[in-house]
PDB file of C-alpha atoms in Angstrom:
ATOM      1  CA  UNK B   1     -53.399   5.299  24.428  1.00  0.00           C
ATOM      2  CA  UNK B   2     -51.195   2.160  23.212  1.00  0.00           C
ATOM      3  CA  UNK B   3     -53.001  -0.804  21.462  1.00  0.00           C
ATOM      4  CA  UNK B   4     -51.914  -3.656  23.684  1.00  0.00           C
ATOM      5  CA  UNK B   5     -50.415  -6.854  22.123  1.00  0.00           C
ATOM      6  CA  UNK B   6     -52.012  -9.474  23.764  1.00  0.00           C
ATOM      7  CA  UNK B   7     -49.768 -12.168  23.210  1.00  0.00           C
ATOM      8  CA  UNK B   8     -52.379 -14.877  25.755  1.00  0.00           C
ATOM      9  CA  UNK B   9     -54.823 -14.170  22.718  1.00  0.00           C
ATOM     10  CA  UNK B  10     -52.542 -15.221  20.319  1.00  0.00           C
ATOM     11  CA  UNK B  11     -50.789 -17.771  22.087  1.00  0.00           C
ATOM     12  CA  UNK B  12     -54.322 -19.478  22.819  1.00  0.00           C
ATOM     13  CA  UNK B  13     -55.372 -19.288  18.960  1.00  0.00           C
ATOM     14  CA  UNK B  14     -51.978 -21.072  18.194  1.00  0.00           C
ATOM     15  CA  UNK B  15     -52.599 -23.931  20.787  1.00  0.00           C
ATOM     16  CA  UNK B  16     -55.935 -24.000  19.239  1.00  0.00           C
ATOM     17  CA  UNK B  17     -54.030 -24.785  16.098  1.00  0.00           C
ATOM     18  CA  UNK B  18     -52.003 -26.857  17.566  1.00  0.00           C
ATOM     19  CA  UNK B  19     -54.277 -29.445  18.908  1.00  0.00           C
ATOM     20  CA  UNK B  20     -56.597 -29.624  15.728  1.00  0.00           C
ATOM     21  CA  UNK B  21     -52.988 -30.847  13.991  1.00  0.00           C
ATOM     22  CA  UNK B  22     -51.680 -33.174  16.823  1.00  0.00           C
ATOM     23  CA  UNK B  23     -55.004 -34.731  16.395  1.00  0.00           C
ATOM     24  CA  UNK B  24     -53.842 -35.738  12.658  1.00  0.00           C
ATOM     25  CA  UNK B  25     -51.088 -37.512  13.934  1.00  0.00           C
ATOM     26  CA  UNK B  26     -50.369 -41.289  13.820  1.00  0.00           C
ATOM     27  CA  UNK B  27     -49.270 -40.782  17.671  1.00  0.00           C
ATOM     28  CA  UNK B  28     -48.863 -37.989  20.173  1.00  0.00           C
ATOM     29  CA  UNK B  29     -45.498 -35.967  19.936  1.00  0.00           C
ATOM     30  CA  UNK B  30     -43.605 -35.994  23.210  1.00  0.00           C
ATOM     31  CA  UNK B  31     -41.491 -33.718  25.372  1.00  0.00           C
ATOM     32  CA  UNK B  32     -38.796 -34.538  27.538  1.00  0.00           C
ATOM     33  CA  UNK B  33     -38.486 -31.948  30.339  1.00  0.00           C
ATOM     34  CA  UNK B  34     -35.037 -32.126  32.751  1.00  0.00           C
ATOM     35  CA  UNK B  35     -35.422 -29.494  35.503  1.00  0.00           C
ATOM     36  CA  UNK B  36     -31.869 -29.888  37.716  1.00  0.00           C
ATOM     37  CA  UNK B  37     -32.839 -28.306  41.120  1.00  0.00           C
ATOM     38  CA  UNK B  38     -35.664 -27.069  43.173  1.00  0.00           C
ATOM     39  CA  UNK B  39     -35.274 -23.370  42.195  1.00  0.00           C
ATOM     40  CA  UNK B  40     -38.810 -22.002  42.185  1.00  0.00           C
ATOM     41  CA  UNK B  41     -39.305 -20.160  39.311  1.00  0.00           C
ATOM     42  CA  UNK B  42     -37.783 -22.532  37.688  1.00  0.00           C
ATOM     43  CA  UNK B  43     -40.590 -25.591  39.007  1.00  0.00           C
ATOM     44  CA  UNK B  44     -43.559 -22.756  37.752  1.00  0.00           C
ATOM     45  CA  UNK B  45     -42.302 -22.555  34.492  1.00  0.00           C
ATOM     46  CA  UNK B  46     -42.037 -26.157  33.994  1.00  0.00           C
ATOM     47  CA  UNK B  47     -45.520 -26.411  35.586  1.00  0.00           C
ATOM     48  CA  UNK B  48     -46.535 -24.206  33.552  1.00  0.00           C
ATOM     49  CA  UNK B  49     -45.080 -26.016  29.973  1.00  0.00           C
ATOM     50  CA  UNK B  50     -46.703 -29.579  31.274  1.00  0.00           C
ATOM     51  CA  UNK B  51     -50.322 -27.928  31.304  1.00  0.00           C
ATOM     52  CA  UNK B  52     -49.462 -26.561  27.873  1.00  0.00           C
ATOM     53  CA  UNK B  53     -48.586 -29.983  26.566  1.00  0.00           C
ATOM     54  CA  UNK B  54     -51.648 -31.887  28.666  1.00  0.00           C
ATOM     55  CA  UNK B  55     -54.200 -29.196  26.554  1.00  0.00           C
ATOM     56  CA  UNK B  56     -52.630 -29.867  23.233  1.00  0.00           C
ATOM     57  CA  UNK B  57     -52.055 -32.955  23.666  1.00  0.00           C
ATOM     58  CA  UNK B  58     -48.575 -33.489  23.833  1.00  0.00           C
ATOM     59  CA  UNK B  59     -47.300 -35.770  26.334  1.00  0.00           C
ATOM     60  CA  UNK B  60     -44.366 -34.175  28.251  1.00  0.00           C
ATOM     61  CA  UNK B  61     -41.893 -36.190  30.447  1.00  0.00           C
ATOM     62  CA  UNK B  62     -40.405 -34.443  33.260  1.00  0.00           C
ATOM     63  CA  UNK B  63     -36.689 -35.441  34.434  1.00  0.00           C
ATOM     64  CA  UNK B  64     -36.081 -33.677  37.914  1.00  0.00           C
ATOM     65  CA  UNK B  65     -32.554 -34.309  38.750  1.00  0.00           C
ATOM     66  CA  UNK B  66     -30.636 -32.940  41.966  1.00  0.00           C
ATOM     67  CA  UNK B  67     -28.536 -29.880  42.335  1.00  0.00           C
ATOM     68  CA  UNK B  68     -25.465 -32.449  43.053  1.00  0.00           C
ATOM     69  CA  UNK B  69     -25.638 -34.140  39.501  1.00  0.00           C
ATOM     70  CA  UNK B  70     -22.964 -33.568  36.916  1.00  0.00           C
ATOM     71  CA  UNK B  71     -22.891 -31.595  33.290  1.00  0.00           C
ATOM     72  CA  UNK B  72     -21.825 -35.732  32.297  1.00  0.00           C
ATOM     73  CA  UNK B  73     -24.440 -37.223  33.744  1.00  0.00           C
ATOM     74  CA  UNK B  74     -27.152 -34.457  32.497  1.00  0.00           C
ATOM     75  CA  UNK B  75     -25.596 -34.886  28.701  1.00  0.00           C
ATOM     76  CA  UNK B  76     -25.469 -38.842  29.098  1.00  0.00           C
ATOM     77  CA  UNK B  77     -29.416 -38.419  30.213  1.00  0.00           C
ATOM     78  CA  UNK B  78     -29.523 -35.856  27.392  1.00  0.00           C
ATOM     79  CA  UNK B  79     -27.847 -38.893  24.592  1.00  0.00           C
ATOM     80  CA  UNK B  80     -30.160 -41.825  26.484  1.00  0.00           C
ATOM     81  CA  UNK B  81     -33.303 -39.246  25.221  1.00  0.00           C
ATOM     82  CA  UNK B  82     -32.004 -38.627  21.616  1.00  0.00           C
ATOM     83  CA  UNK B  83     -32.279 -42.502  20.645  1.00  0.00           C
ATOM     84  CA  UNK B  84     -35.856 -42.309  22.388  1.00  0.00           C
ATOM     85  CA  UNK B  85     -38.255 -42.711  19.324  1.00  0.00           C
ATOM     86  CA  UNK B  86     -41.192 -41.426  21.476  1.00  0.00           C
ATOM     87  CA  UNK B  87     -39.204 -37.917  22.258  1.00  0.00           C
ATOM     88  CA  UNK B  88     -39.428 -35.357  19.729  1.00  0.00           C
ATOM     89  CA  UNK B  89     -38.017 -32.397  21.892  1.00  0.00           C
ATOM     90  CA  UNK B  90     -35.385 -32.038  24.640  1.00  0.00           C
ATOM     91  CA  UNK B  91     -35.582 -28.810  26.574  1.00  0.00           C
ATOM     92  CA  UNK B  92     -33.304 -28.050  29.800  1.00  0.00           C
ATOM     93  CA  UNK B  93     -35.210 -25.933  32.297  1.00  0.00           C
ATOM     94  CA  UNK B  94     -32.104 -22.988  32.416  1.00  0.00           C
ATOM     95  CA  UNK B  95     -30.671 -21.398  34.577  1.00  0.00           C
ATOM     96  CA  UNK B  96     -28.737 -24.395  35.844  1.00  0.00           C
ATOM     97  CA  UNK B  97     -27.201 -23.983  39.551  1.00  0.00           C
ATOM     98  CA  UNK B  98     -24.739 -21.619  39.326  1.00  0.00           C
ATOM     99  CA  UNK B  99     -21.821 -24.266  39.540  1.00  0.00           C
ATOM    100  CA  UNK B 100     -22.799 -25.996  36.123  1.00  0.00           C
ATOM    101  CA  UNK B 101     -22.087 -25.093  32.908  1.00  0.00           C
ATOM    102  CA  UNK B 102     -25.461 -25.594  30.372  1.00  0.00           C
ATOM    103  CA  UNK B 103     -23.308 -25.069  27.430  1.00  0.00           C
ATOM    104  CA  UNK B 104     -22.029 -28.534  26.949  1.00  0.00           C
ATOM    105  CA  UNK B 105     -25.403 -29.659  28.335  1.00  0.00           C
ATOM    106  CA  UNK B 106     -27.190 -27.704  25.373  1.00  0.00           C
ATOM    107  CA  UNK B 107     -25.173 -29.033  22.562  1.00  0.00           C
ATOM    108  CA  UNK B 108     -25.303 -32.791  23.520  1.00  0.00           C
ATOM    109  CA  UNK B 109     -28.638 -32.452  22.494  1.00  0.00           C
ATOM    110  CA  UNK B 110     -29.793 -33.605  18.707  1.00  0.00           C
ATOM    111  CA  UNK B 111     -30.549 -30.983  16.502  1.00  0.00           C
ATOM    112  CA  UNK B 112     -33.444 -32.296  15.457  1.00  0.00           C
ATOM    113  CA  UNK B 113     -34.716 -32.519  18.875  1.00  0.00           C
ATOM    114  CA  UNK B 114     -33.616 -29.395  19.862  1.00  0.00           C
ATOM    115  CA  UNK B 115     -37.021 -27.195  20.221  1.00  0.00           C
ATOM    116  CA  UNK B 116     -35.440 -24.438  22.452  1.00  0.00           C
ATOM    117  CA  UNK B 117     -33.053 -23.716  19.008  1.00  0.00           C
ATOM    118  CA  UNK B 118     -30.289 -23.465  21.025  1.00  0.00           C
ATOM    119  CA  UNK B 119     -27.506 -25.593  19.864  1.00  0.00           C
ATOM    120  CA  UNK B 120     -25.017 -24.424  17.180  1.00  0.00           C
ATOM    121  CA  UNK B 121     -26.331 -26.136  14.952  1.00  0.00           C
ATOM    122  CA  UNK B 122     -29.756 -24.436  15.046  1.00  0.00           C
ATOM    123  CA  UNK B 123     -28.189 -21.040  15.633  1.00  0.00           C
ATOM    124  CA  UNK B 124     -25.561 -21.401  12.970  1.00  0.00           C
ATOM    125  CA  UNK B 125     -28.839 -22.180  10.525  1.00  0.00           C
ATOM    126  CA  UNK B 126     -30.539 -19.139  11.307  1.00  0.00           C
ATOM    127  CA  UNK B 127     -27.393 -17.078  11.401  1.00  0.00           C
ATOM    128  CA  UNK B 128     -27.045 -17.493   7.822  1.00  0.00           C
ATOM    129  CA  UNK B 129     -30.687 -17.576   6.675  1.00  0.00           C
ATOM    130  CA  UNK B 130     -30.975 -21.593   6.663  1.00  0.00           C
ATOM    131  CA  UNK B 131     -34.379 -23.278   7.943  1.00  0.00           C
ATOM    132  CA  UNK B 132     -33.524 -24.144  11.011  1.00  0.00           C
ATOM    133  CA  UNK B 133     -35.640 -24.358  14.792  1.00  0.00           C
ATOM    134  CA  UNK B 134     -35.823 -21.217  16.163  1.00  0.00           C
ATOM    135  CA  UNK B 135     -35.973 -20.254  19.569  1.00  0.00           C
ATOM    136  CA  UNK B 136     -39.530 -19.477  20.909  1.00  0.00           C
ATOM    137  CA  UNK B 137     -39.169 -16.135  22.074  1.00  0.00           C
ATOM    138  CA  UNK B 138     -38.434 -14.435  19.081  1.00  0.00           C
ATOM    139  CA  UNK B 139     -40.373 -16.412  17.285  1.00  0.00           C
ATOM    140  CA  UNK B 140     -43.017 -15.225  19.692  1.00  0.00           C
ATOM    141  CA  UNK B 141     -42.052 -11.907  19.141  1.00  0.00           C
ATOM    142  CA  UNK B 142     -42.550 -11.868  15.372  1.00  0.00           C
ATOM    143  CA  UNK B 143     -45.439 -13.641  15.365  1.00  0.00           C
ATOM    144  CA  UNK B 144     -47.465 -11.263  17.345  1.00  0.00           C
ATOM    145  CA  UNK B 145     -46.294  -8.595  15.472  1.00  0.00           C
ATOM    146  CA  UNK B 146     -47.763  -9.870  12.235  1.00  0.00           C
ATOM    147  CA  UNK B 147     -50.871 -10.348  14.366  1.00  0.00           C
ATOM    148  CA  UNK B 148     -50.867  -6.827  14.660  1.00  0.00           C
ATOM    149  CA  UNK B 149     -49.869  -6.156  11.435  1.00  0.00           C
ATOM    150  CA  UNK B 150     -46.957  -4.108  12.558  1.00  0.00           C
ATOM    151  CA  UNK B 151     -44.803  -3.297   9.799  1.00  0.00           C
ATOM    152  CA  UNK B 152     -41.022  -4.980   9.831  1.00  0.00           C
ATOM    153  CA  UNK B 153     -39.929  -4.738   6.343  1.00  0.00           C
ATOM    154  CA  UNK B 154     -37.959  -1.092   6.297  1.00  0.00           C
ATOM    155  CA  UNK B 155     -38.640  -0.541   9.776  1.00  0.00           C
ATOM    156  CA  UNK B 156     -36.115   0.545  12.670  1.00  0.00           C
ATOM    157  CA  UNK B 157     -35.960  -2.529  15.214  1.00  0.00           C
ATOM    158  CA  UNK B 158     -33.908  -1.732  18.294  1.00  0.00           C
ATOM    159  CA  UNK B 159     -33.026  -4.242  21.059  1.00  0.00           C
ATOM    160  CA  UNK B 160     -32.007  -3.963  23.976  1.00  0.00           C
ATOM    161  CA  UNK B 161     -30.380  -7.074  24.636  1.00  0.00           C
ATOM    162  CA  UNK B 162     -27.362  -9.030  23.142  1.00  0.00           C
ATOM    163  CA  UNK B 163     -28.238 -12.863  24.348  1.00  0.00           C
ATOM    164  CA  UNK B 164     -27.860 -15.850  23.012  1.00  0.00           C
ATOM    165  CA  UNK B 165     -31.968 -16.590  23.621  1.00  0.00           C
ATOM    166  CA  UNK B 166     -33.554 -13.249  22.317  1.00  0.00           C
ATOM    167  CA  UNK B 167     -31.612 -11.079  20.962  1.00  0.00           C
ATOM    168  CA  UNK B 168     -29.121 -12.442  18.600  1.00  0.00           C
ATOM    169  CA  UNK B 169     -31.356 -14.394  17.074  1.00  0.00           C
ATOM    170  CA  UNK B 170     -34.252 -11.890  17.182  1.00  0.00           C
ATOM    171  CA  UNK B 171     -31.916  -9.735  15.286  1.00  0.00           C
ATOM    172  CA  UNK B 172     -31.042 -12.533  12.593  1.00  0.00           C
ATOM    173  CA  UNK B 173     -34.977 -12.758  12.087  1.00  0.00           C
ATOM    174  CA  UNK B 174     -35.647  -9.426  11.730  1.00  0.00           C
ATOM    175  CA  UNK B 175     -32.669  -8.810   9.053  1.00  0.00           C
ATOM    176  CA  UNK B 176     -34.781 -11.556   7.126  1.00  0.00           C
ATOM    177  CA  UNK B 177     -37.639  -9.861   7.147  1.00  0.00           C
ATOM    178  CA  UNK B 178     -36.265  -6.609   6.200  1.00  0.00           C
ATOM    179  CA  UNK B 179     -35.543  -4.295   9.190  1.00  0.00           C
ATOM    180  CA  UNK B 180     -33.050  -1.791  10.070  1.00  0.00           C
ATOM    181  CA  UNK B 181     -31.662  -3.540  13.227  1.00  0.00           C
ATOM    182  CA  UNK B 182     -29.880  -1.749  16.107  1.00  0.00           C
ATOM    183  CA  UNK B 183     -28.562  -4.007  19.099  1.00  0.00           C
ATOM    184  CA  UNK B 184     -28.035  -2.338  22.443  1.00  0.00           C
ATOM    185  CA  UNK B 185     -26.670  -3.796  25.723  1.00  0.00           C
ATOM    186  CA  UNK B 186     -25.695  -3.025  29.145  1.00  0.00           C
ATOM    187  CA  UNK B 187     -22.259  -1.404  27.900  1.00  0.00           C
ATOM    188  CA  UNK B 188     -24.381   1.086  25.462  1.00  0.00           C
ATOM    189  CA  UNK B 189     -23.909   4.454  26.032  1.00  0.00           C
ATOM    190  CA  UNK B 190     -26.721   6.971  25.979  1.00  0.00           C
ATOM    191  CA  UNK B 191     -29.600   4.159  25.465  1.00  0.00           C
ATOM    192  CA  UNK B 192     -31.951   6.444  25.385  1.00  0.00           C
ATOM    193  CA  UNK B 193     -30.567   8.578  21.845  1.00  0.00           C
ATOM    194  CA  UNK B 194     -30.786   4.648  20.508  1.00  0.00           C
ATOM    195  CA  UNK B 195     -34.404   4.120  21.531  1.00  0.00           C
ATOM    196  CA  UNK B 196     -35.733   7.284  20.594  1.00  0.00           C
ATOM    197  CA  UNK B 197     -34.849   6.292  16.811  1.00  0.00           C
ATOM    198  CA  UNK B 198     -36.997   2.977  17.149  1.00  0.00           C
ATOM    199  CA  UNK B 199     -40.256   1.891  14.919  1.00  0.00           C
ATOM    200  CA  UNK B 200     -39.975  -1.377  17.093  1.00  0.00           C
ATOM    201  CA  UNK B 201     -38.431  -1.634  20.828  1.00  0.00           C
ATOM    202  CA  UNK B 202     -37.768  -4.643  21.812  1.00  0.00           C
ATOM    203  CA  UNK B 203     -36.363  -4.649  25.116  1.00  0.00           C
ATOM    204  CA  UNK B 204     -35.025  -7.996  27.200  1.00  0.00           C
ATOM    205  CA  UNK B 205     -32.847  -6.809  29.886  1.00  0.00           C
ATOM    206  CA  UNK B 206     -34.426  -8.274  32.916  1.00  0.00           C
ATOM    207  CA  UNK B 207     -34.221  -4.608  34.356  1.00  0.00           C
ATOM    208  CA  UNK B 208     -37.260  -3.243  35.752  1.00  0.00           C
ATOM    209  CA  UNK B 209     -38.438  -0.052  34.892  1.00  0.00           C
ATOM    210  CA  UNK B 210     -35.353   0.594  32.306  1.00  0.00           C
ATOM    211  CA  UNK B 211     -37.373   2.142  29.899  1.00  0.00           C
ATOM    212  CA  UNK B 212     -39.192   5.640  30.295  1.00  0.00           C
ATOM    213  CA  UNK B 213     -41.817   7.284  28.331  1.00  0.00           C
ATOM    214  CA  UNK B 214     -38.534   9.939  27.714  1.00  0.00           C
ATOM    215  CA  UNK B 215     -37.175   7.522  25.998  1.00  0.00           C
ATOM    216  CA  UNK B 216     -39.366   7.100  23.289  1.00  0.00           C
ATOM    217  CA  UNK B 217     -41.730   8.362  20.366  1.00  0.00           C
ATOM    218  CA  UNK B 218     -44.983   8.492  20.063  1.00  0.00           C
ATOM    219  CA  UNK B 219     -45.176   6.118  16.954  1.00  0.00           C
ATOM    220  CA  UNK B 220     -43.528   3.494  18.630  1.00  0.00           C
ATOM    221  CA  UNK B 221     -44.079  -0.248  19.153  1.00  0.00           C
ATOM    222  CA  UNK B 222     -42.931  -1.516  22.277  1.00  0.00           C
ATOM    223  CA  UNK B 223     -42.302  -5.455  23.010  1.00  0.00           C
ATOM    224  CA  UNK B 224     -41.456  -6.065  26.495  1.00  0.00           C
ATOM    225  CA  UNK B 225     -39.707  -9.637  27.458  1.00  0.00           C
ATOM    226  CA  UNK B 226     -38.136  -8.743  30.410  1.00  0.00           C
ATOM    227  CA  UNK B 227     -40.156  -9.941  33.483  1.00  0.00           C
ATOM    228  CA  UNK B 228     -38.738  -9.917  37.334  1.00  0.00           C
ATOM    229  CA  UNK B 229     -40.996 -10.898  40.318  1.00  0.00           C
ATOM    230  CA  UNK B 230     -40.695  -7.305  42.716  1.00  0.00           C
ATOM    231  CA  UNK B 231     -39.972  -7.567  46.946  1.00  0.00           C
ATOM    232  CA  UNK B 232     -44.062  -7.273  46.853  1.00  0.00           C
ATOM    233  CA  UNK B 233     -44.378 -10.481  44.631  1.00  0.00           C
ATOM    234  CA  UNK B 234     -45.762  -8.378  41.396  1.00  0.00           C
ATOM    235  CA  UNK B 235     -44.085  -9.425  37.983  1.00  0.00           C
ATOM    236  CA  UNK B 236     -42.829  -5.971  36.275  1.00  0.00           C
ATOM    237  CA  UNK B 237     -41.026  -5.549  32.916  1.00  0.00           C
ATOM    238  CA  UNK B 238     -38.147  -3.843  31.649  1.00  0.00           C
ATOM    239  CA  UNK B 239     -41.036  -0.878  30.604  1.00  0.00           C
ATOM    240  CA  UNK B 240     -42.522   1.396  32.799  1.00  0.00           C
ATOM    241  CA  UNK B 241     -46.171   0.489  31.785  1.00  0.00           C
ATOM    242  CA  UNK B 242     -48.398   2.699  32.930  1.00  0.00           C
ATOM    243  CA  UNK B 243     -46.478   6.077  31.797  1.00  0.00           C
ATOM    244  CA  UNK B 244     -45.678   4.521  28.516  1.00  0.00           C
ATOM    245  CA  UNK B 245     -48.596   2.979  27.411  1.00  0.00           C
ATOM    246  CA  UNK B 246     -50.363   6.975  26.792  1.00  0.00           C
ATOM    247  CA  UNK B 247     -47.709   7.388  24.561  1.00  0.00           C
ATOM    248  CA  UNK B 248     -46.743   4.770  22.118  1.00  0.00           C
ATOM    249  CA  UNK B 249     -48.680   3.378  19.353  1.00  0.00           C
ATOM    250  CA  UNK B 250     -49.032  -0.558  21.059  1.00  0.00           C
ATOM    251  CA  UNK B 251     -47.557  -2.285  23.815  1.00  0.00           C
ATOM    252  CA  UNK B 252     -47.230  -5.635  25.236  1.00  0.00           C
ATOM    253  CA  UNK B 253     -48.195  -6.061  28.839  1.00  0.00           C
ATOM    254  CA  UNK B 254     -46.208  -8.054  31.751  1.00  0.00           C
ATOM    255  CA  UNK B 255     -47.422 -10.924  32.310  1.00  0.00           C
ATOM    256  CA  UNK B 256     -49.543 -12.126  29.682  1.00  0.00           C
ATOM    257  CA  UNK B 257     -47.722 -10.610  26.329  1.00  0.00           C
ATOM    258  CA  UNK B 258     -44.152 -12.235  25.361  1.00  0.00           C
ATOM    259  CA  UNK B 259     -44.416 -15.054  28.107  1.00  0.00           C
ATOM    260  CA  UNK B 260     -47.661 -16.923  26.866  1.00  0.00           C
ATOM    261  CA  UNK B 261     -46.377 -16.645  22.915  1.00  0.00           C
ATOM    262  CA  UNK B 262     -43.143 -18.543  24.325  1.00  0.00           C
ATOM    263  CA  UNK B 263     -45.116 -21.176  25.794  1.00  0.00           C
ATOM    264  CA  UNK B 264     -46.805 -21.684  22.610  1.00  0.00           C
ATOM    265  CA  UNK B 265     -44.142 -21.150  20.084  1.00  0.00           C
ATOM    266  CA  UNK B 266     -42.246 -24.498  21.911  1.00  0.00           C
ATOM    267  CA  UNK B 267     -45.694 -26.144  21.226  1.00  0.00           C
ATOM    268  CA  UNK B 268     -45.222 -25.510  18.047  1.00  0.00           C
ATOM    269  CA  UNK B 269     -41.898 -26.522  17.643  1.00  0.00           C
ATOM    270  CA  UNK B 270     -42.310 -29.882  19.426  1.00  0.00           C
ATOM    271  CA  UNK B 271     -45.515 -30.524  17.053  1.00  0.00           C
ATOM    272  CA  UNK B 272     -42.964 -29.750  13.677  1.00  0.00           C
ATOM    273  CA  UNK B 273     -40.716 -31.891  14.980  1.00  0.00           C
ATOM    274  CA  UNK B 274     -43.137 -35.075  15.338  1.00  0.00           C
ATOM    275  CA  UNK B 275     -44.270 -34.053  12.108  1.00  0.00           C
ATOM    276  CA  UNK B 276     -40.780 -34.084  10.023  1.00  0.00           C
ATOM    277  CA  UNK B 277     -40.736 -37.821  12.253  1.00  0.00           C
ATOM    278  CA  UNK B 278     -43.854 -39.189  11.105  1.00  0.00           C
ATOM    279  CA  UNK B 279     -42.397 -38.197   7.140  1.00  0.00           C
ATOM    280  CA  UNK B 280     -39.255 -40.354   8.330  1.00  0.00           C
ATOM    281  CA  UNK B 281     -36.948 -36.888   7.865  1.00  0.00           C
TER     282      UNK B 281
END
């Protein structure tokens, strides 16, 4: 039976963290929040972040702005936020309705400000092995495999998914640390010959059930980001739990493994940034 990664441990120990250093502060970092829509996923997750900020402290600013408004006026609202002294971090709630485009949304944004990691910038930093803000998911991801004490360094990472969010940049991180990285997508042929070669799967391909106990050995680590809510309202990964878990070596479960590290890895990043502004960087 699989060791399960339980990322709401983690993530909880980290807010922990988190709060004890915000406390150190000359003043309490802020988040700006713009949510474009009503989409309702969308309104849980940024429920979700303004509890996380409330408990650490963080004061987080939520701009709600209608499914009619323009990529303009969203960057303009995204340049009024950049001058804003008491703003360390600018995150846009994504997906945007389907008829706007978040790219030039994304890259108004100031680097410095930019705790999602997401502008080119940030990504052209890590892409090269630069310091840079990273985004939270892979982050997340590496992070609670050091809790773990999972090996990287000469491993075989494979991931199955090519994004700009998880895993590009996932890739990038685990190059730094050493691994053997293998990046698969939906065009890959045979997935499973890839996946049966992995140390560490990492799968983020928002299909449920893509991954089989067939697929896989039995000294395998399995991270599991992708998450979709079922006709029967139950959130499933891209891993078929319950027939993988008796044969791997750990597992993270869905919900309550990658999700709650994100959370808590843009925590993180929002408290860095306040601190780089209190040393005037």
């Amino acid at each position: 039976m699989a060791i399960i990664l339980d990322g709401a441990k983690r993530a909880a120990e980290i807010k922990k963290e988190i709060r004890q250093k915000v406390h150190k502060l000359l003043y309490r970092p802020g988040l700006a929040v713009i949510q474009v829509g009503e989409d309702p996923a969308s309104q849980i997750y940024v429920h979700n972040k303004k509890r996380d900020c409330e408990e650490c402290g963080i004061v987080c600013k939520d701009y709600q702005l209608s499914e009619s408004v323009l990529e303009y006026d969203i960057a303009e609202l995204v340049a009024e936020l950049n001058t804003q002294k008491d703003i360390d971090g600018i995150l846009v709630q994504l997906p945007l309705p389907h008829d706007l485009d978040p790219w030039p949304v994304l890259q108004a944004i100031a680097s410095s400000k930019d705790v999602d990691g997401f502008t080119i910038y940030n990504a052209g930093r890590l892409a090269i092995g630069e310091p840079a803000i990273v985004p939270c998911t892979p982050t997340g991801i590496l992070d609670l495999l050091q809790e773990y004490r999972i090996p990287v360094k000469g491993a075989h990472c494979v991931i199955v998914s090519r994004s700009n969010i998880v895993g590009k940049p996932l890739a990038h991180l685990l190059l730094a640390q050493g691994a053997t990285v293998t990046i698969c997508h939906s065009e890959t042929g045979d997935l499973a010959s890839h996946t049966r070669r992995a140390d560490i799967l990492i799968s983020a391909a928002g299909v449920p059930g893509l991954i089989t106990a067939d697929m896989l050995t039995r000294c395998t680590a399995i991270v599991d980001v992708g998450i979709t809510r079922g006709k029967d309202g139950k959130l499933r990964g891209d891993v078929c739990f319950e027939e993988v878990q008796e044969k791997v070596s750990f597992i993270t479960p869905v919900p309550g493994g990658v999700g709650p590290m994100t959370r808590a890895i843009l925590l993180r990043n929002v408290l860095q940034a306040a601190q780089r502004r209190q040393r005037g960087l």
